[in-house]
CSV table of C-alpha atoms in Angstrom, one decimal:
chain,number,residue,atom,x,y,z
Y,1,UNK,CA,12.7,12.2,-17.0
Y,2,UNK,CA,10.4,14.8,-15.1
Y,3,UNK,CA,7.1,13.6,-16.8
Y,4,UNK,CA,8.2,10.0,-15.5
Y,5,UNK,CA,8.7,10.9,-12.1
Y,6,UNK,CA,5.5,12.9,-12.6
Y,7,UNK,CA,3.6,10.3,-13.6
Y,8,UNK,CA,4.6,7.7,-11.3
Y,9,UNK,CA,4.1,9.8,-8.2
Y,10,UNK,CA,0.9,10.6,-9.8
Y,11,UNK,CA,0.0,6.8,-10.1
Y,12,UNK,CA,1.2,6.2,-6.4
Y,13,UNK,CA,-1.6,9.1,-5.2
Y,14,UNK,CA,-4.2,7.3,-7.5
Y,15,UNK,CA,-4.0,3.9,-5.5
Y,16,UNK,CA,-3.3,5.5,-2.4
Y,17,UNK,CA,-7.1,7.4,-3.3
Y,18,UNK,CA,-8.8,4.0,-4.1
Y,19,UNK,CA,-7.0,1.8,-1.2
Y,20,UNK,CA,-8.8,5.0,1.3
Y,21,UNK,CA,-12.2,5.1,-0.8
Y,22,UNK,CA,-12.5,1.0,-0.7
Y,23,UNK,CA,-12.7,1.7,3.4
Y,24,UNK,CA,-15.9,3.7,2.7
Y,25,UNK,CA,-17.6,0.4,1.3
Y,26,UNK,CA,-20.0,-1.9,2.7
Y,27,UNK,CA,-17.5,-5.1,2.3
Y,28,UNK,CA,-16.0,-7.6,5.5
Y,29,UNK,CA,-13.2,-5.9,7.1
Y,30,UNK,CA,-10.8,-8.3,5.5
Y,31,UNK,CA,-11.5,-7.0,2.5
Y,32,UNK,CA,-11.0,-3.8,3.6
Y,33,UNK,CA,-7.3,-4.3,4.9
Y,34,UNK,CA,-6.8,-6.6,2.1
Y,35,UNK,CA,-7.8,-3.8,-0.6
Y,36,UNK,CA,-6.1,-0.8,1.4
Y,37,UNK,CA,-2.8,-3.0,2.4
Y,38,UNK,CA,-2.1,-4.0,-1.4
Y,39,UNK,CA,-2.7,-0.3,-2.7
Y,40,UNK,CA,-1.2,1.6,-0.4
Y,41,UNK,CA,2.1,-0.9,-0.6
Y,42,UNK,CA,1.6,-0.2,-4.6
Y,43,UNK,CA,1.2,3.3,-4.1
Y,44,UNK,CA,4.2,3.7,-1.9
Y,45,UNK,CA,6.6,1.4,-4.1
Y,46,UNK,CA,5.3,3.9,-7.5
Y,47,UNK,CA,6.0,7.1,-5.6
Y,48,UNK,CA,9.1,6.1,-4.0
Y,49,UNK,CA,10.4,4.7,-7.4
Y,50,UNK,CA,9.9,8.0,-8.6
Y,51,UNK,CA,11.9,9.5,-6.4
Y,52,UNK,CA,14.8,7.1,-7.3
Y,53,UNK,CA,13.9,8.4,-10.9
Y,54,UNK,CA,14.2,12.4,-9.5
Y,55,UNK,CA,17.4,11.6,-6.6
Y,56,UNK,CA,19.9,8.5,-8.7
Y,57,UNK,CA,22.6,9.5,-6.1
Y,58,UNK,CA,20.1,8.0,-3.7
Y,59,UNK,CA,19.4,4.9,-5.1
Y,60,UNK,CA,20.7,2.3,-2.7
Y,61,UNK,CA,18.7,3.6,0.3
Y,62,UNK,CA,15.4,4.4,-1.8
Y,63,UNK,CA,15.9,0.6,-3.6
Y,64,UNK,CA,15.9,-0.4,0.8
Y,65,UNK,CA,12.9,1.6,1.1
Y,66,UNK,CA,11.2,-0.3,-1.7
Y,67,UNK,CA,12.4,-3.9,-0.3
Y,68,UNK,CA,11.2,-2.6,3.5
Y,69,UNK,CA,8.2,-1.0,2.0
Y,70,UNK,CA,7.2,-4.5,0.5
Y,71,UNK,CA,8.2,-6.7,3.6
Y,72,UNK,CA,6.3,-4.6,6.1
Y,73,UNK,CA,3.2,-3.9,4.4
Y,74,UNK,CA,2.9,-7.5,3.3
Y,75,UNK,CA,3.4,-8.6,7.1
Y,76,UNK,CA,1.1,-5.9,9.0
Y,77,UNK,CA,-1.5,-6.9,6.2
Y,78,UNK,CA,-1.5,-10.3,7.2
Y,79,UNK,CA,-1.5,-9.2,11.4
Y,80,UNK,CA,-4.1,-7.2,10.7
Y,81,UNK,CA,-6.0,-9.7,8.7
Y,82,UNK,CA,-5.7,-12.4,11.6
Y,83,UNK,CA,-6.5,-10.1,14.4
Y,84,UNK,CA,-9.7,-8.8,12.6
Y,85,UNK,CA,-10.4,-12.8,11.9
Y,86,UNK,CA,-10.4,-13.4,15.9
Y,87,UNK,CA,-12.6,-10.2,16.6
Y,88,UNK,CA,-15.2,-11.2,14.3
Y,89,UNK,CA,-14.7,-15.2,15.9
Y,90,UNK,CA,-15.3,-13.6,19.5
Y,91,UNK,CA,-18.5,-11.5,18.1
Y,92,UNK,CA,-19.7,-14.9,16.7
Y,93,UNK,CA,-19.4,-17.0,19.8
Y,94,UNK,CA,-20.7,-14.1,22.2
């Protein structure tokens, strides 16, 4: 059971590494938040499953922190996807 939880949280740190490196790039910012949103989220949801792996007794609230994990992420993505789409409308127009 340890090399799971092992190698989940590993996993979670690997696309919580290429979410951060794709900020480096030369891409639109919407790809950017796009790339970073989806693999941190991913990241998160691997690490914190493996911690549900490592802690069973604490299931119900780390199954929560999956479900808010996914909900949140998912919705600031999008936020922060609109409000770089009016920035870059603004920059256009002025």
């Amino acid at each position: 059971m340890d090399f799971l939880t092992y190698f989940f949280i590993l996993i979670g740190l690997v696309f919580w590494l290429w979410g951060t490196i794709q900020i480096l790039d030369k891409r639109s910012v919407l790809y950017k938040l796009h790339s970073l949103s989806v693999a941190d989220t991913l990241g998160s949801i691997l690490i914190v499953f493996a911690l549900a792996l490592k802690i069973p007794s604490e299931l119900p609230l780390l199954i929560l922190a999956i479900i808010s994990l996914t909900l949140w992420n998912t919705m600031l993505g999008y936020v922060l996807a609109y409000c770089s789409r009016n920035q870059e409308g603004k920059k256009l127009n002025g």
